[in-house]
mmCIF file of C-alpha atoms in Angstrom:
data_model
loop_
_atom_site.group_PDB
_atom_site.id
_atom_site.type_symbol
_atom_site.label_atom_id
_atom_site.label_comp_id
_atom_site.label_asym_id
_atom_site.label_seq_id
_atom_site.Cartn_x
_atom_site.Cartn_y
_atom_site.Cartn_z
ATOM 1 C CA MET A 1 3.003 17.352 -43.684
ATOM 2 C CA GLU A 2 6.260 16.929 -41.773
ATOM 3 C CA TRP A 3 4.118 18.752 -39.331
ATOM 4 C CA LEU A 4 1.831 16.023 -39.381
ATOM 5 C CA LYS A 5 4.270 13.250 -39.276
ATOM 6 C CA THR A 6 6.070 14.246 -36.579
ATOM 7 C CA SER A 7 3.000 14.333 -34.325
ATOM 8 C CA LEU A 8 2.320 10.722 -35.923
ATOM 9 C CA LEU A 9 5.473 9.642 -34.447
ATOM 10 C CA LEU A 10 4.780 11.088 -30.936
ATOM 11 C CA ALA A 11 1.637 9.473 -30.420
ATOM 12 C CA VAL A 12 3.332 6.217 -31.310
ATOM 13 C CA TYR A 13 6.211 7.682 -28.430
ATOM 14 C CA LYS A 14 4.224 7.484 -26.457
ATOM 15 C CA THR A 15 1.947 4.865 -26.645
ATOM 16 C CA VAL A 16 4.842 2.291 -26.311
ATOM 17 C CA PRO A 17 5.013 0.680 -23.078
ATOM 18 C CA ILE A 18 8.425 0.544 -21.505
ATOM 19 C CA LEU A 19 9.167 -0.461 -18.020
ATOM 20 C CA GLU A 20 5.282 -0.096 -17.429
ATOM 21 C CA LEU A 21 2.687 -2.911 -15.567
ATOM 22 C CA SER A 22 -0.696 -1.940 -17.687
ATOM 23 C CA PRO A 23 -3.987 -0.542 -15.914
ATOM 24 C CA PRO A 24 -5.446 0.438 -13.516
ATOM 25 C CA LEU A 25 -3.454 -2.915 -11.210
ATOM 26 C CA TRP A 26 -0.196 -1.091 -10.393
ATOM 27 C CA THR A 27 -1.741 2.542 -10.666
ATOM 28 C CA ALA A 28 -3.713 1.935 -8.018
ATOM 29 C CA ILE A 29 -1.263 -0.231 -5.734
ATOM 30 C CA GLY A 30 1.124 3.267 -6.242
ATOM 31 C CA TRP A 31 3.935 0.892 -7.970
ATOM 32 C CA VAL A 32 3.863 2.729 -10.933
ATOM 33 C CA GLN A 33 2.382 5.899 -13.017
ATOM 34 C CA ARG A 34 1.554 6.207 -16.462
ATOM 35 C CA GLY A 35 2.050 9.931 -18.198
ATOM 36 C CA PRO A 36 4.234 12.331 -17.626
ATOM 37 C CA THR A 37 6.622 12.267 -13.702
ATOM 38 C CA PRO A 38 5.010 13.857 -11.285
ATOM 39 C CA PRO A 39 7.412 16.827 -10.196
ATOM 40 C CA THR A 40 7.120 15.296 -6.655
ATOM 41 C CA PRO A 41 9.462 12.307 -5.728
ATOM 42 C CA VAL A 42 8.300 9.268 -5.913
ATOM 43 C CA LEU A 43 8.187 8.364 -1.998
ATOM 44 C CA ARG A 44 6.718 11.990 -0.895
ATOM 45 C CA VAL A 45 3.632 10.336 -3.337
ATOM 46 C CA LEU A 46 4.159 7.165 -1.935
ATOM 47 C CA LEU A 47 3.462 8.516 1.628
ATOM 48 C CA LYS A 48 0.993 11.094 0.962
ATOM 49 C CA TRP A 49 -1.214 7.601 -0.787
ATOM 50 C CA ALA A 50 -0.405 5.803 2.354
ATOM 51 C CA LYS A 51 -1.254 8.596 4.741
ATOM 52 C CA SER A 52 -5.136 9.435 3.085
ATOM 53 C CA PRO A 53 -7.431 6.632 1.724
ATOM 54 C CA ARG A 54 -7.446 6.100 -1.621
ATOM 55 C CA SER A 55 -10.845 7.837 -2.949
ATOM 56 C CA SER A 56 -12.699 4.976 -5.386
ATOM 57 C CA GLY A 57 -15.697 5.585 -7.323
ATOM 58 C CA VAL A 58 -18.118 4.125 -4.725
ATOM 59 C CA PRO A 59 -19.040 5.846 -1.736
ATOM 60 C CA SER A 60 -16.858 4.860 0.677
ATOM 61 C CA LEU A 61 -18.268 4.295 4.621
ATOM 62 C CA SER A 62 -17.185 7.213 7.254
ATOM 63 C CA LEU A 63 -15.898 3.682 9.457
ATOM 64 C CA GLY A 64 -13.197 3.479 6.698
ATOM 65 C CA ALA A 65 -12.274 6.788 6.529
ATOM 66 C CA ASP A 66 -12.080 7.081 10.154
ATOM 67 C CA MET A 67 -9.683 3.457 10.102
ATOM 68 C CA GLY A 68 -7.417 5.133 7.537
ATOM 69 C CA SER A 69 -6.950 8.166 10.278
ATOM 70 C CA LYS A 70 -6.353 5.656 13.098
ATOM 71 C CA VAL A 71 -4.024 3.483 10.654
ATOM 72 C CA ALA A 72 -2.106 6.899 9.481
ATOM 73 C CA ASP A 73 -2.231 8.038 13.232
ATOM 74 C CA LEU A 74 -0.124 4.492 14.210
ATOM 75 C CA LEU A 75 2.287 5.054 11.398
ATOM 76 C CA TYR A 76 3.292 8.001 12.199
ATOM 77 C CA TRP A 77 3.302 7.227 15.536
ATOM 78 C CA LYS A 78 1.116 10.621 16.939
ATOM 79 C CA ASP A 79 0.469 8.055 20.290
ATOM 80 C CA THR A 80 3.820 6.929 21.539
ATOM 81 C CA ARG A 81 2.184 4.581 23.668
ATOM 82 C CA THR A 82 -0.394 2.467 21.329
ATOM 83 C CA SER A 83 1.868 2.766 18.240
ATOM 84 C CA GLY A 84 4.442 1.048 20.297
ATOM 85 C CA VAL A 85 2.075 -1.150 22.136
ATOM 86 C CA VAL A 86 0.556 -2.295 18.701
ATOM 87 C CA PHE A 87 4.179 -2.658 16.969
ATOM 88 C CA THR A 88 5.349 -4.893 20.115
ATOM 89 C CA GLY A 89 2.368 -7.283 19.552
ATOM 90 C CA LEU A 90 2.707 -7.597 15.876
ATOM 91 C CA MET A 91 6.808 -8.413 16.282
ATOM 92 C CA VAL A 92 6.119 -10.411 19.448
ATOM 93 C CA SER A 93 2.959 -12.349 16.864
ATOM 94 C CA LEU A 94 5.378 -13.001 13.652
ATOM 95 C CA LEU A 95 8.446 -13.879 15.420
ATOM 96 C CA CYS A 96 6.616 -16.807 17.109
ATOM 97 C CA LEU A 97 5.128 -17.450 13.665
ATOM 98 C CA LEU A 98 9.015 -18.292 13.372
ATOM 99 C CA HIS A 99 9.472 -20.908 16.159
ATOM 100 C CA PHE A 100 5.931 -22.486 16.595
ATOM 101 C CA SER A 101 2.610 -23.002 14.033
ATOM 102 C CA ILE A 102 -0.008 -21.222 13.520
ATOM 103 C CA VAL A 103 -2.750 -22.481 15.392
ATOM 104 C CA SER A 104 -0.529 -22.738 18.457
ATOM 105 C CA VAL A 105 0.455 -18.687 18.319
ATOM 106 C CA ALA A 106 -2.876 -18.495 17.875
ATOM 107 C CA ALA A 107 -4.661 -20.149 20.890
ATOM 108 C CA HIS A 108 -1.840 -18.933 22.959
ATOM 109 C CA LEU A 109 -2.810 -15.833 22.100
ATOM 110 C CA ALA A 110 -6.455 -16.417 22.281
ATOM 111 C CA LEU A 111 -5.820 -17.688 26.137
ATOM 112 C CA LEU A 112 -3.788 -14.807 26.842
ATOM 113 C CA LEU A 113 -6.373 -12.630 25.967
ATOM 114 C CA LEU A 114 -9.205 -14.902 27.755
ATOM 115 C CA CYS A 115 -6.798 -14.924 30.876
ATOM 116 C CA GLY A 116 -6.714 -10.775 31.050
ATOM 117 C CA THR A 117 -10.184 -10.026 30.607
ATOM 118 C CA ILE A 118 -11.508 -13.375 32.888
ATOM 119 C CA SER A 119 -9.501 -11.677 35.916
ATOM 120 C CA LEU A 120 -10.787 -8.645 35.213
ATOM 121 C CA ARG A 121 -14.205 -9.790 35.246
ATOM 122 C CA VAL A 122 -13.546 -12.039 38.097
ATOM 123 C CA TYR A 123 -11.821 -9.182 40.241
ATOM 124 C CA ARG A 124 -14.832 -6.480 39.417
ATOM 125 C CA LYS A 125 -17.211 -9.427 41.555
ATOM 126 C CA VAL A 126 -14.620 -9.666 44.054
ATOM 127 C CA LEU A 127 -15.036 -6.283 44.684
ATOM 128 C CA GLN A 128 -18.793 -5.987 44.892
ATOM 129 C CA ALA A 129 -18.715 -8.976 47.484
ATOM 130 C CA VAL A 130 -16.594 -7.088 50.105
ATOM 131 C CA HIS A 131 -18.752 -3.484 49.001
ATOM 132 C CA ARG A 132 -16.082 -1.919 47.681
ATOM 133 C CA GLY A 133 -17.498 -1.875 43.302
ATOM 134 C CA ASP A 134 -20.654 -2.363 41.865
ATOM 135 C CA GLY A 135 -19.537 -5.893 39.881
ATOM 136 C CA ALA A 136 -20.663 -3.955 36.560
ATOM 137 C CA ASN A 137 -18.704 -5.651 33.496
ATOM 138 C CA PRO A 138 -15.708 -3.437 32.835
ATOM 139 C CA PHE A 139 -16.190 -4.111 29.428
ATOM 140 C CA GLN A 140 -19.724 -2.816 29.493
ATOM 141 C CA ALA A 141 -18.591 0.024 27.128
ATOM 142 C CA TYR A 142 -17.581 -2.340 24.488
ATOM 143 C CA LEU A 143 -20.227 -4.652 24.709
ATOM 144 C CA ASP A 144 -23.144 -1.797 23.838
ATOM 145 C CA VAL A 145 -21.229 -0.665 20.680
ATOM 146 C CA ASP A 146 -24.019 -0.886 18.128
ATOM 147 C CA LEU A 147 -22.423 -3.353 15.593
ATOM 148 C CA THR A 148 -25.365 -3.436 13.142
ATOM 149 C CA LEU A 149 -25.280 -2.075 9.784
ATOM 150 C CA THR A 150 -28.073 -0.181 8.388
ATOM 151 C CA ARG A 151 -29.896 -1.365 4.771
ATOM 152 C CA GLU A 152 -27.663 1.213 3.022
ATOM 153 C CA GLN A 153 -24.897 1.234 4.696
ATOM 154 C CA THR A 154 -24.767 -2.700 4.071
ATOM 155 C CA GLU A 155 -25.443 -1.761 -0.057
ATOM 156 C CA ARG A 156 -23.170 0.292 0.351
ATOM 157 C CA LEU A 157 -20.029 -1.836 1.503
ATOM 158 C CA SER A 158 -21.538 -5.084 -0.700
ATOM 159 C CA HIS A 159 -20.919 -2.660 -3.851
ATOM 160 C CA GLN A 160 -17.715 -1.795 -2.990
ATOM 161 C CA ILE A 161 -16.647 -5.178 -1.558
ATOM 162 C CA THR A 162 -18.132 -6.263 -5.237
ATOM 163 C CA SER A 163 -16.887 -3.905 -7.287
ATOM 164 C CA ARG A 164 -13.336 -4.908 -6.129
ATOM 165 C CA VAL A 165 -13.697 -8.518 -7.092
ATOM 166 C CA VAL A 166 -14.697 -7.854 -10.634
ATOM 167 C CA SER A 167 -11.623 -5.211 -10.880
ATOM 168 C CA ALA A 168 -9.876 -7.860 -9.436
ATOM 169 C CA ALA A 169 -10.704 -10.658 -11.663
ATOM 170 C CA THR A 170 -10.406 -8.459 -14.494
ATOM 171 C CA GLN A 171 -7.218 -7.505 -13.901
ATOM 172 C CA LEU A 172 -5.750 -11.291 -13.190
ATOM 173 C CA ARG A 173 -7.812 -12.128 -16.860
ATOM 174 C CA HIS A 174 -5.729 -9.790 -18.708
ATOM 175 C CA PHE A 175 -2.621 -10.535 -17.207
ATOM 176 C CA PHE A 176 -3.284 -14.262 -16.844
ATOM 177 C CA LEU A 177 -5.488 -14.612 -20.098
ATOM 178 C CA VAL A 178 -2.770 -12.496 -22.367
ATOM 179 C CA GLU A 179 -4.657 -9.843 -23.449
ATOM 180 C CA ASP A 180 -1.844 -7.800 -23.620
ATOM 181 C CA LEU A 181 1.727 -10.622 -24.927
ATOM 182 C CA VAL A 182 3.791 -7.289 -23.124
ATOM 183 C CA ASP A 183 2.328 -7.119 -20.387
ATOM 184 C CA SER A 184 2.260 -10.669 -19.716
ATOM 185 C CA LEU A 185 5.706 -10.793 -20.105
ATOM 186 C CA LYS A 186 6.193 -8.297 -17.542
ATOM 187 C CA LEU A 187 4.227 -9.910 -14.944
ATOM 188 C CA ALA A 188 5.901 -13.156 -15.954
ATOM 189 C CA LEU A 189 9.399 -11.490 -15.646
ATOM 190 C CA LEU A 190 8.397 -9.537 -12.356
ATOM 191 C CA PHE A 191 7.520 -13.305 -10.337
ATOM 192 C CA TYR A 192 10.846 -14.492 -12.422
ATOM 193 C CA ILE A 193 12.581 -11.638 -10.377
ATOM 194 C CA LEU A 194 10.460 -12.645 -6.987
ATOM 195 C CA THR A 195 11.483 -16.564 -7.200
ATOM 196 C CA PHE A 196 14.893 -15.361 -6.367
ATOM 197 C CA VAL A 197 13.277 -13.002 -3.748
ATOM 198 C CA GLY A 198 11.648 -16.268 -2.565
ATOM 199 C CA ALA A 199 15.150 -18.594 -2.401
ATOM 200 C CA ILE A 200 16.511 -16.212 0.165
ATOM 201 C CA PHE A 201 14.092 -14.741 2.772
ATOM 202 C CA ASN A 202 10.725 -17.293 3.203
ATOM 203 C CA GLY A 203 6.915 -15.317 2.879
ATOM 204 C CA LEU A 204 6.866 -14.532 7.511
ATOM 205 C CA THR A 205 10.407 -12.817 6.740
ATOM 206 C CA LEU A 206 9.479 -10.280 4.565
ATOM 207 C CA LEU A 207 5.768 -9.758 6.615
ATOM 208 C CA ILE A 208 7.933 -8.497 8.789
ATOM 209 C CA LEU A 209 10.563 -6.606 7.463
ATOM 210 C CA GLY A 210 7.784 -5.383 6.069
ATOM 211 C CA VAL A 211 5.418 -4.196 9.642
ATOM 212 C CA ILE A 212 9.477 -2.597 10.584
ATOM 213 C CA GLY A 213 9.528 -0.614 7.199
ATOM 214 C CA LEU A 214 5.958 0.726 7.817
ATOM 215 C CA PHE A 215 6.413 1.792 11.291
ATOM 216 C CA THR A 216 9.084 3.466 10.566
ATOM 217 C CA ILE A 217 9.686 4.593 7.101
ATOM 218 C CA PRO A 218 7.019 7.144 7.428
ATOM 219 C CA LEU A 219 8.572 8.601 10.730
ATOM 220 C CA LEU A 220 12.545 8.725 8.911
ATOM 221 C CA TYR A 221 10.687 10.775 6.070
ATOM 222 C CA ARG A 222 8.949 13.196 8.595
ATOM 223 C CA GLN A 223 11.701 14.157 10.604
ATOM 224 C CA HIS A 224 14.228 14.073 7.680
ATOM 225 C CA GLN A 225 11.950 15.147 4.727
ATOM 226 C CA ALA A 226 14.041 17.876 2.956
ATOM 227 C CA GLN A 227 17.639 15.511 2.798
ATOM 228 C CA ILE A 228 15.089 12.260 1.171
ATOM 229 C CA ASP A 229 13.959 14.402 -0.930
ATOM 230 C CA GLN A 230 17.103 15.688 -2.654
ATOM 231 C CA TYR A 231 18.774 11.912 -2.595
ATOM 232 C CA VAL A 232 15.625 10.569 -3.889
ATOM 233 C CA GLY A 233 15.451 13.518 -6.679
ATOM 234 C CA LEU A 234 18.849 11.966 -7.445
ATOM 235 C CA VAL A 235 18.158 8.868 -7.965
ATOM 236 C CA THR A 236 15.877 9.883 -9.728
ATOM 237 C CA ASN A 237 17.415 11.301 -11.949
ATOM 238 C CA GLN A 238 20.599 8.366 -12.379
ATOM 239 C CA LEU A 239 17.545 6.601 -13.436
ATOM 240 C CA SER A 240 16.169 8.358 -15.806
ATOM 241 C CA HIS A 241 19.421 9.095 -17.939
ATOM 242 C CA ILE A 242 19.794 5.229 -17.492
ATOM 243 C CA LYS A 243 15.905 4.527 -18.995
ATOM 244 C CA ALA A 244 17.041 6.992 -22.016
ATOM 245 C CA LYS A 245 20.349 5.427 -22.877
ATOM 246 C CA ILE A 246 18.604 2.046 -23.302
ATOM 247 C CA ARG A 247 15.935 3.703 -25.198
ATOM 248 C CA ALA A 248 18.300 4.547 -27.608
ATOM 249 C CA LYS A 249 19.740 1.963 -27.728
ATOM 250 C CA ILE A 250 16.736 -0.449 -28.775
ATOM 251 C CA PRO A 251 16.255 -0.191 -32.794
ATOM 252 C CA GLY A 252 13.701 2.533 -33.763
ATOM 253 C CA THR A 253 13.272 4.063 -29.993
ATOM 254 C CA GLY A 254 15.661 7.112 -30.704
ATOM 255 C CA ALA A 255 14.224 8.424 -33.616
ATOM 256 C CA LEU A 256 10.623 8.884 -31.907
ATOM 257 C CA ALA A 257 12.379 10.050 -28.781
ATOM 258 C CA SER A 258 14.177 12.534 -30.513
ATOM 259 C CA ALA A 259 11.197 13.525 -32.314
ATOM 260 C CA ALA A 260 9.102 14.027 -28.949
ATOM 261 C CA ALA A 261 11.923 16.111 -28.349
ATOM 262 C CA ALA A 262 11.326 18.340 -31.514
ATOM 263 C CA VAL A 263 7.307 18.279 -30.933
ATOM 264 C CA SER A 264 7.914 19.667 -27.448
ATOM 265 C CA GLY A 265 10.516 22.273 -28.137
ATOM 266 C CA SER A 266 8.496 23.717 -30.678
ATOM 267 C CA LYS A 267 4.958 23.741 -28.476
ATOM 268 C CA ALA A 268 7.491 25.601 -25.805
ATOM 269 C CA LYS A 269 8.384 27.804 -28.387
ATOM 270 C CA ALA A 270 4.720 28.564 -30.060
ATOM 271 C CA GLU A 271 4.007 29.152 -25.440
#
């Protein structure tokens, strides 16, 4: 009878949501993870998640997998020239948006691109006029690429988009229509914290910092993986101790925690 009571306390303790935002939305983007803490550091898990395309229940197109692989190569600077060009282009565009309107920046970028392509096309025509070339379009290889989708690919893509839209709508309904009061309160707390972040940074500044982080953190982690894992482990242990102290001070959770520890200890001895 005592064992049954302890098991019920353990089940209740495991279902108490403490500092976790519910279902798949947050676990899908890698913010939180329900269940026991994974043995690998959180940073390594996030980087592995970012490096490999996330699989869903819907069959994904090979184009999406190739795109994910190319993005990983860019973030890990496997081709220094390509990553440098992409990083420089993104940073210049975002810095221009700090001083000019988005319409002006987009128009100037499009005009610059058109000037470059038209210049190359005219240059080939000039070479043809002086009998030093065939005058072929320098972008013919890109023009010959078949961008049409088969019926099967279209159905897969539409099904994938529909499933993601439905999943996002379900999550928004769950939070904003207060299906679970605790989850809605946690989301309100998150947005309340973001109001202070927004008072310090605007969205464009955060985007610039995010781009810098994307192109620097994975590379630094790969170069100093052992040291970073060690420090992340220390921080994780400290956070676990703080979380345990907070749980111990909350009325009713101390007994549940001790019961859970007793049950886990008995299971370990039985094994």
